[in-house]
Amino acid sequence: MRKNTLLTLILLLFLLVACGSGGDSFDAEKSSYGEPSETSVVEINAGLLANEKKPHVLVKSGTSEFGGKILDVIDVKINGNSEAKMLLSPWPVKKDDRHLTFGGYTSNSGEGTKPKQPVDIELPELGETAEGSGEFTVKLPGMPIEVDVPFEWTVKLEEEDITIDTPSGTYSGVRHYTGSGRISEGPLSEFLGDTEFTGEVYFSPTFGFPVKYKVNGINFDGDLESAWDYGDPDGTGYRVMKKTGVVNSENPSFSLSTHDLKGNFDADPKSHAKMLLEIRYLDENAAKNDTMPAVNVEFGTVMGYFPAQLIESPVSIFFPEEDGNGYKYFIAYVDQAAKSHNDPISYHVSVSGGESVKPLRVTARIYYNKIQ
């Protein structure tokens, strides 16, 4: 149901103030999505050379020493199975990071690329260009052996704080990098010719990962599908878990549950869980003009649910960088506990839509007390 903007703001303000409780410093009702952390996970829909495009999940699994440097190990999973590993530091890349170190990418089948020594990549400031070079060992699909490849590249920050359309929606506050690279000698140069590769990356400081990237002329591209951060699985006390993803015909439902962290019931039933949900249409025109989507929303525990209602808002709580674009957001907030329970439980937020619902971006956060 459409609501007058002034009424919407009044209702939203009342909801956020009236439901708030507790005296800790984290503002679960009004804080933005926040910076990425080392427990952040991203899912990208990626294509690699001859392989078809498919979802790849990237998650930090540890650290490893290479060339005298300690690098983050990024596990690359397809359909839940570890298929490759990448060495890259820092992970994730935060807003102020300007120096990256790359240690290689290797699939379980032995394909990939690995530098002779860790490669330092400098990220330029707006309008500036950075250059670099390195020696790599490369094995591509169909190649019987590894070959040594010298590679030179340039990177330029073309635009900053821009809005970009992707298959999973419109993102704002994005940096647009362009780059080029050349293999000037060696077996691959003889095979490919003295070819210059060009490409572009649209990087989101919010997620610490590109929301879209592409190398021109070959099947090497991808776009962000979803992201989540459940925090340290072994920690206890008040904590945040959050997730953003897409609800469409291919993914008809969205869920965030404290049970997802370790597969345990470890939330305190006596302490309030503060659960925030925000929905926006993926399509930019729909996000500006369409009415509230007909979706099923549930905030609950193992045995029941808490009443909640979506309210239309002209501003985003999670993504304030989008404000001013004219988008509508549909927000619900619950601040409840399950005090009739004695044993640890789980809290969850879920959204499901029918086939008639246009694609949506759904984001949720749960702030709760983990006691085990």
Short mmCIF file of C-alpha atoms in Angstrom, two decimals:
data_model
loop_
_atom_site.label_atom_id
_atom_site.label_comp_id
_atom_site.label_asym_id
_atom_site.label_seq_id
_atom_site.Cartn_x
_atom_site.Cartn_y
_atom_site.Cartn_z
CA MET A 1 0.00 0.00 0.00
CA ARG A 2 1.37 3.43 -0.91
CA LYS A 3 1.80 5.86 1.94
CA ASN A 4 2.37 9.54 2.08
CA THR A 5 6.12 10.19 2.47
CA LEU A 6 5.68 12.26 5.61
CA LEU A 7 3.52 9.57 7.22
CA THR A 8 6.07 6.95 6.23
CA LEU A 9 8.89 8.85 7.93
CA ILE A 10 6.84 9.36 11.09
CA LEU A 11 5.91 5.68 11.28
CA LEU A 12 9.46 4.56 10.60
CA LEU A 13 10.89 6.92 13.22
CA PHE A 14 8.32 5.73 15.76
CA LEU A 15 9.14 2.10 15.00
CA LEU A 16 12.88 2.58 15.44
CA VAL A 17 12.59 4.58 18.64
CA ALA A 18 9.82 2.58 20.29
CA CYS A 19 11.39 -0.81 19.66
CA GLY A 20 14.89 0.07 20.79
CA SER A 21 16.20 -1.30 24.07
CA GLY A 22 19.51 -1.94 25.78
CA GLY A 23 22.43 0.38 26.40
CA ASP A 24 25.29 -1.05 24.33
CA SER A 25 27.11 1.09 21.79
CA PHE A 26 26.08 -0.69 18.59
CA ASP A 27 22.92 0.83 17.11
CA ALA A 28 21.19 -2.20 15.64
CA GLU A 29 18.25 -0.12 14.39
CA LYS A 30 20.08 2.59 12.48
CA SER A 31 23.64 1.44 11.67
CA SER A 32 24.55 0.96 8.02
CA TYR A 33 25.70 -2.38 6.59
CA GLY A 34 29.20 -1.55 7.78
CA GLU A 35 32.71 -2.36 6.59
CA PRO A 36 33.66 -5.87 5.50
CA SER A 37 35.73 -8.05 7.83
CA GLU A 38 37.95 -11.11 7.46
CA THR A 39 34.86 -13.28 8.05
CA SER A 40 33.04 -11.70 5.08
CA VAL A 41 31.97 -14.09 2.34
CA VAL A 42 31.00 -13.21 -1.23
CA GLU A 43 29.25 -15.20 -3.94
CA ILE A 44 30.02 -14.19 -7.52
CA ASN A 45 28.55 -15.45 -10.75
CA ALA A 46 31.80 -15.92 -12.65
CA GLY A 47 32.98 -17.19 -16.00
CA LEU A 48 36.57 -18.34 -16.53
CA LEU A 49 37.88 -18.87 -20.07
CA ALA A 50 36.20 -21.97 -21.53
CA ASN A 51 34.10 -22.67 -18.42
CA GLU A 52 30.45 -21.67 -18.23
CA LYS A 53 29.36 -18.97 -15.80
CA LYS A 54 28.43 -20.33 -12.38
CA PRO A 55 28.28 -19.21 -8.73
CA HIS A 56 31.64 -19.12 -6.93
CA VAL A 57 31.80 -18.58 -3.16
CA LEU A 58 34.95 -16.92 -1.81
CA VAL A 59 35.82 -17.20 1.89
CA LYS A 60 39.01 -16.74 3.87
CA SER A 61 40.23 -20.09 5.21
CA GLY A 62 43.56 -19.12 6.79
CA THR A 63 46.98 -17.69 5.98
CA SER A 64 50.06 -18.99 4.20
CA GLU A 65 53.67 -17.88 3.81
CA PHE A 66 54.92 -17.23 0.30
CA GLY A 67 58.09 -15.42 -0.67
CA GLY A 68 58.70 -14.23 2.87
CA LYS A 69 55.21 -12.71 3.20
CA ILE A 70 52.13 -13.92 5.07
CA LEU A 71 49.14 -13.87 2.71
CA ASP A 72 45.45 -14.58 3.23
CA VAL A 73 44.23 -17.86 1.74
CA ILE A 74 40.91 -17.49 -0.07
CA ASP A 75 38.98 -20.71 -0.61
CA VAL A 76 36.95 -20.76 -3.84
CA LYS A 77 33.92 -23.05 -3.64
CA ILE A 78 31.51 -24.25 -6.32
CA ASN A 79 28.35 -26.09 -5.21
CA GLY A 80 29.78 -26.25 -1.70
CA ASN A 81 33.01 -27.96 -2.81
CA SER A 82 36.46 -26.34 -2.63
CA GLU A 83 37.67 -26.05 -6.21
CA ALA A 84 40.56 -23.57 -6.01
CA LYS A 85 42.63 -21.39 -3.69
CA MET A 86 43.83 -17.82 -4.08
CA LEU A 87 46.52 -15.98 -2.12
CA LEU A 88 45.60 -12.32 -1.70
CA SER A 89 46.15 -9.76 1.05
CA PRO A 90 44.40 -7.95 2.51
CA TRP A 91 41.10 -9.82 2.49
CA PRO A 92 38.70 -8.20 2.12
CA VAL A 93 39.88 -4.95 0.53
CA LYS A 94 38.61 -2.04 2.63
CA LYS A 95 37.88 1.52 1.60
CA ASP A 96 41.28 2.93 2.56
CA ASP A 97 43.39 0.03 1.28
CA ARG A 98 45.67 1.07 -1.57
CA HIS A 99 48.22 -1.75 -1.53
CA LEU A 100 47.42 -5.36 -2.48
CA THR A 101 49.68 -8.40 -2.58
CA PHE A 102 48.83 -11.30 -4.92
CA GLY A 103 50.32 -14.75 -4.42
CA GLY A 104 48.53 -16.80 -7.08
CA TYR A 105 45.37 -18.70 -8.02
CA THR A 106 45.44 -22.50 -8.40
CA SER A 107 42.57 -24.88 -9.09
CA ASN A 108 42.43 -28.45 -7.78
CA SER A 109 43.15 -29.65 -11.32
CA GLY A 110 46.42 -27.69 -11.37
CA GLU A 111 45.30 -24.88 -13.65
CA GLY A 112 45.92 -21.30 -12.65
CA THR A 113 48.60 -18.67 -12.35
CA LYS A 114 51.31 -18.17 -9.73
CA PRO A 115 53.91 -15.41 -9.53
CA LYS A 116 57.55 -16.29 -8.98
CA GLN A 117 57.45 -13.90 -6.02
CA PRO A 118 54.49 -12.13 -4.35
CA VAL A 119 53.27 -9.34 -6.61
CA ASP A 120 52.56 -5.93 -5.10
CA ILE A 121 49.72 -4.01 -6.73
CA GLU A 122 49.29 -0.32 -6.03
CA LEU A 123 45.77 1.09 -6.38
CA PRO A 124 45.90 4.64 -7.76
CA GLU A 125 44.02 7.72 -6.61
CA LEU A 126 41.26 9.23 -8.75
CA GLY A 127 42.49 10.08 -12.25
CA GLU A 128 45.91 8.57 -11.67
CA THR A 129 47.54 5.49 -13.23
CA ALA A 130 49.69 2.85 -11.53
CA GLU A 131 52.00 0.40 -13.31
CA GLY A 132 53.48 -2.97 -12.40
CA SER A 133 55.05 -6.13 -13.72
CA GLY A 134 55.80 -9.67 -12.63
CA GLU A 135 56.96 -13.13 -13.66
CA PHE A 136 54.26 -15.80 -13.56
CA THR A 137 53.90 -19.53 -14.07
CA VAL A 138 50.68 -20.17 -15.98
CA LYS A 139 48.66 -23.28 -16.88
CA LEU A 140 45.42 -22.67 -18.76
CA PRO A 141 42.66 -25.19 -19.64
CA GLY A 142 43.89 -27.43 -22.44
CA MET A 143 47.57 -26.61 -21.89
CA PRO A 144 49.63 -29.80 -21.31
CA ILE A 145 52.38 -28.03 -19.32
CA GLU A 146 53.03 -24.90 -17.32
CA VAL A 147 54.76 -21.98 -19.01
CA ASP A 148 56.60 -18.97 -17.65
CA VAL A 149 55.03 -15.66 -18.56
CA PRO A 150 56.30 -12.10 -18.03
CA PHE A 151 53.35 -9.74 -17.63
CA GLU A 152 53.14 -5.95 -17.46
CA TRP A 153 50.03 -3.98 -16.47
CA THR A 154 48.56 -0.57 -15.80
CA VAL A 155 45.61 0.35 -13.59
CA LYS A 156 43.67 3.64 -13.54
CA LEU A 157 40.92 4.86 -11.22
CA GLU A 158 38.50 6.40 -13.71
CA GLU A 159 35.57 7.29 -11.43
CA GLU A 160 34.71 7.24 -7.75
CA ASP A 161 31.43 7.12 -5.83
CA ILE A 162 29.38 6.16 -8.89
CA THR A 163 26.25 4.04 -9.43
CA ILE A 164 26.44 0.90 -11.58
CA ASP A 165 23.83 -1.56 -12.86
CA THR A 166 24.61 -5.26 -12.56
CA PRO A 167 22.56 -8.45 -13.04
CA SER A 168 21.99 -8.49 -9.26
CA GLY A 169 20.89 -4.88 -9.02
CA THR A 170 22.11 -1.31 -8.84
CA TYR A 171 25.05 -0.47 -6.55
CA SER A 172 26.18 2.99 -5.45
CA GLY A 173 29.38 4.33 -3.89
CA VAL A 174 31.39 2.26 -6.38
CA ARG A 175 34.92 2.83 -7.75
CA HIS A 176 35.51 2.26 -11.47
CA TYR A 177 38.99 0.99 -12.40
CA THR A 178 40.25 0.28 -15.90
CA GLY A 179 43.37 -1.68 -16.72
CA SER A 180 45.49 -3.17 -19.44
CA GLY A 181 48.14 -5.87 -19.61
CA ARG A 182 50.55 -7.30 -22.12
CA ILE A 183 52.49 -10.55 -22.58
CA SER A 184 55.47 -9.42 -24.63
CA GLU A 185 57.56 -12.60 -24.85
CA GLY A 186 57.55 -16.35 -24.22
CA PRO A 187 55.39 -19.28 -25.47
CA LEU A 188 52.07 -17.62 -24.71
CA SER A 189 53.14 -14.49 -26.58
CA GLU A 190 54.01 -16.63 -29.60
CA PHE A 191 50.62 -18.34 -29.36
CA LEU A 192 48.50 -15.25 -28.68
CA GLY A 193 50.60 -12.69 -30.50
CA ASP A 194 51.67 -9.41 -28.95
CA THR A 195 48.18 -8.89 -27.57
CA GLU A 196 47.12 -6.22 -25.14
CA PHE A 197 44.34 -7.24 -22.76
CA THR A 198 41.98 -4.59 -21.44
CA GLY A 199 39.36 -4.76 -18.75
CA GLU A 200 37.47 -2.96 -16.03
CA VAL A 201 36.52 -3.46 -12.40
CA TYR A 202 33.70 -1.86 -10.41
CA PHE A 203 34.74 -2.14 -6.77
CA SER A 204 32.42 -1.70 -3.77
CA PRO A 205 34.07 -0.52 -0.50
CA THR A 206 30.94 -1.71 1.33
CA PHE A 207 31.50 -5.35 0.40
CA GLY A 208 35.28 -5.24 -0.10
CA PHE A 209 34.92 -6.89 -3.50
CA PRO A 210 34.04 -5.97 -7.09
CA VAL A 211 30.33 -5.95 -7.89
CA LYS A 212 31.23 -6.34 -11.57
CA TYR A 213 34.40 -7.06 -13.57
CA LYS A 214 35.37 -8.04 -17.09
CA VAL A 215 38.41 -8.74 -19.25
CA ASN A 216 37.53 -7.82 -22.82
CA GLY A 217 37.80 -10.37 -25.62
CA ILE A 218 37.77 -13.51 -23.43
CA ASN A 219 35.28 -15.26 -21.16
CA PHE A 220 36.61 -13.80 -17.91
CA ASP A 221 33.93 -11.80 -16.14
CA GLY A 222 31.71 -11.85 -13.10
CA ASP A 223 29.23 -9.99 -10.94
CA LEU A 224 28.32 -10.08 -7.25
CA GLU A 225 25.40 -12.34 -6.40
CA SER A 226 25.29 -12.06 -2.61
CA ALA A 227 27.43 -11.35 0.45
CA TRP A 228 27.27 -12.27 4.10
CA ASP A 229 29.27 -11.97 7.30
CA TYR A 230 28.44 -14.17 10.27
CA GLY A 231 31.46 -13.20 12.38
CA ASP A 232 33.78 -15.41 14.42
CA PRO A 233 32.10 -18.82 14.83
CA ASP A 234 33.88 -19.47 18.13
CA GLY A 235 33.17 -16.13 19.81
CA THR A 236 30.45 -15.52 22.37
CA GLY A 237 28.59 -12.46 23.59
CA TYR A 238 26.65 -9.84 21.67
CA ARG A 239 27.43 -10.06 17.98
CA VAL A 240 26.25 -9.10 14.49
CA MET A 241 25.47 -11.34 11.55
CA LYS A 242 24.33 -9.88 8.24
CA LYS A 243 23.54 -10.87 4.68
CA THR A 244 22.41 -9.39 1.39
CA GLY A 245 21.12 -11.31 -1.61
CA VAL A 246 18.55 -11.54 -4.38
CA VAL A 247 15.03 -12.94 -4.41
CA ASN A 248 13.85 -13.79 -7.95
CA SER A 249 12.49 -16.72 -9.94
CA GLU A 250 15.82 -18.58 -9.64
CA ASN A 251 16.18 -17.78 -5.92
CA PRO A 252 12.60 -17.54 -4.59
CA SER A 253 13.56 -17.16 -0.92
CA PHE A 254 16.06 -15.47 1.37
CA SER A 255 16.99 -16.45 4.91
CA LEU A 256 19.37 -15.31 7.63
CA SER A 257 19.52 -17.43 10.76
CA THR A 258 21.82 -17.59 13.77
CA HIS A 259 21.76 -21.34 13.17
CA ASP A 260 23.72 -20.72 9.95
CA LEU A 261 26.86 -19.82 11.92
CA LYS A 262 27.78 -23.29 13.19
CA GLY A 263 24.63 -25.36 12.77
CA ASN A 264 23.93 -24.96 16.48
CA PHE A 265 21.21 -23.51 18.67
CA ASP A 266 23.40 -21.07 20.57
CA ALA A 267 21.38 -17.85 20.94
CA ASP A 268 20.26 -16.64 24.37
CA PRO A 269 16.44 -16.88 24.59
CA LYS A 270 16.34 -14.43 27.51
CA SER A 271 18.14 -11.59 25.66
CA HIS A 272 16.44 -9.55 22.96
CA ALA A 273 17.52 -10.13 19.37
CA LYS A 274 17.38 -6.99 17.24
CA MET A 275 16.49 -7.98 13.67
CA LEU A 276 16.42 -5.52 10.77
CA LEU A 277 15.17 -6.24 7.24
CA GLU A 278 15.38 -3.99 4.19
CA ILE A 279 14.01 -4.74 0.71
CA ARG A 280 14.47 -2.85 -2.57
CA TYR A 281 13.58 -3.69 -6.16
CA LEU A 282 16.61 -4.62 -8.27
CA ASP A 283 15.46 -2.73 -11.34
CA GLU A 284 16.18 0.99 -11.01
CA ASN A 285 12.85 2.09 -12.51
CA ALA A 286 10.89 -0.32 -10.28
CA ALA A 287 12.92 0.81 -7.26
CA LYS A 288 11.73 4.36 -7.89
CA ASN A 289 8.12 3.78 -8.90
CA ASP A 290 6.69 0.41 -7.84
CA THR A 291 4.58 -0.17 -4.75
CA MET A 292 5.42 -2.52 -1.90
CA PRO A 293 6.11 -6.07 -3.14
CA ALA A 294 3.75 -8.88 -2.13
CA VAL A 295 6.22 -11.02 -0.20
CA ASN A 296 6.02 -13.19 2.88
CA VAL A 297 8.21 -11.88 5.70
CA GLU A 298 8.96 -13.79 8.91
CA PHE A 299 10.96 -12.94 12.02
CA GLY A 300 11.10 -15.90 14.33
CA THR A 301 12.69 -18.54 16.52
CA VAL A 302 12.68 -22.32 16.46
CA MET A 303 9.08 -22.65 17.62
CA GLY A 304 7.36 -19.41 16.65
CA TYR A 305 7.49 -15.99 15.07
CA PHE A 306 7.30 -12.30 16.00
CA PRO A 307 4.75 -9.96 14.35
CA ALA A 308 6.30 -7.46 11.93
CA GLN A 309 5.18 -5.11 9.18
CA LEU A 310 7.08 -3.63 6.24
CA ILE A 311 7.07 0.16 6.09
CA GLU A 312 7.99 2.19 3.01
CA SER A 313 10.94 4.55 3.41
CA PRO A 314 12.62 7.03 1.00
CA VAL A 315 16.02 6.32 2.58
CA SER A 316 18.09 3.20 3.13
CA ILE A 317 19.39 2.21 6.55
CA PHE A 318 21.91 -0.33 5.25
CA PHE A 319 23.15 1.57 2.19
CA PRO A 320 23.07 5.35 2.82
CA GLU A 321 25.34 5.82 -0.21
CA GLU A 322 22.23 5.17 -2.33
CA ASP A 323 20.20 7.99 -0.77
CA GLY A 324 19.26 10.77 -3.17
CA ASN A 325 18.61 8.43 -6.10
CA GLY A 326 14.85 8.38 -5.54
CA TYR A 327 14.62 4.70 -4.54
CA LYS A 328 11.96 3.29 -2.24
CA TYR A 329 12.90 0.90 0.54
CA PHE A 330 10.63 -1.43 2.50
CA ILE A 331 11.84 -1.90 6.06
CA ALA A 332 10.83 -3.97 9.07
CA TYR A 333 12.42 -4.17 12.51
CA VAL A 334 11.89 -6.51 15.45
CA ASP A 335 13.36 -6.28 18.95
CA GLN A 336 12.21 -9.41 20.79
CA ALA A 337 13.28 -12.39 22.90
CA ALA A 338 11.85 -15.85 23.51
CA LYS A 339 11.84 -15.72 27.30
CA SER A 340 9.52 -18.71 27.66
CA HIS A 341 12.40 -20.91 26.45
CA ASN A 342 15.05 -22.16 28.83
CA ASP A 343 17.48 -23.75 26.37
CA PRO A 344 19.51 -21.93 23.69
CA ILE A 345 17.59 -21.24 20.49
CA SER A 346 18.07 -19.65 17.08
CA TYR A 347 16.65 -16.43 15.61
CA HIS A 348 15.90 -15.97 11.94
CA VAL A 349 14.66 -13.56 9.27
CA SER A 350 13.18 -14.91 6.04
CA VAL A 351 11.57 -13.53 2.88
CA SER A 352 9.81 -15.46 0.13
CA GLY A 353 8.13 -14.16 -3.00
CA GLY A 354 5.86 -15.59 -5.65
CA GLU A 355 6.55 -15.80 -9.38
CA SER A 356 4.72 -12.52 -9.99
CA VAL A 357 7.09 -10.53 -7.74
CA LYS A 358 9.79 -8.57 -9.57
CA PRO A 359 13.41 -9.34 -8.55
CA LEU A 360 14.34 -7.88 -5.18
CA ARG A 361 17.49 -7.12 -3.24
CA VAL A 362 17.00 -8.31 0.33
CA THR A 363 19.31 -7.38 3.22
CA ALA A 364 19.02 -8.45 6.85
CA ARG A 365 20.94 -8.18 10.10
CA ILE A 366 20.56 -9.97 13.44
CA TYR A 367 22.16 -8.58 16.60
CA TYR A 368 21.96 -11.16 19.37
CA ASN A 369 23.67 -12.72 22.38
CA LYS A 370 25.55 -15.91 21.51
CA ILE A 371 26.00 -17.96 24.68
CA GLN A 372 27.77 -21.10 23.44
#
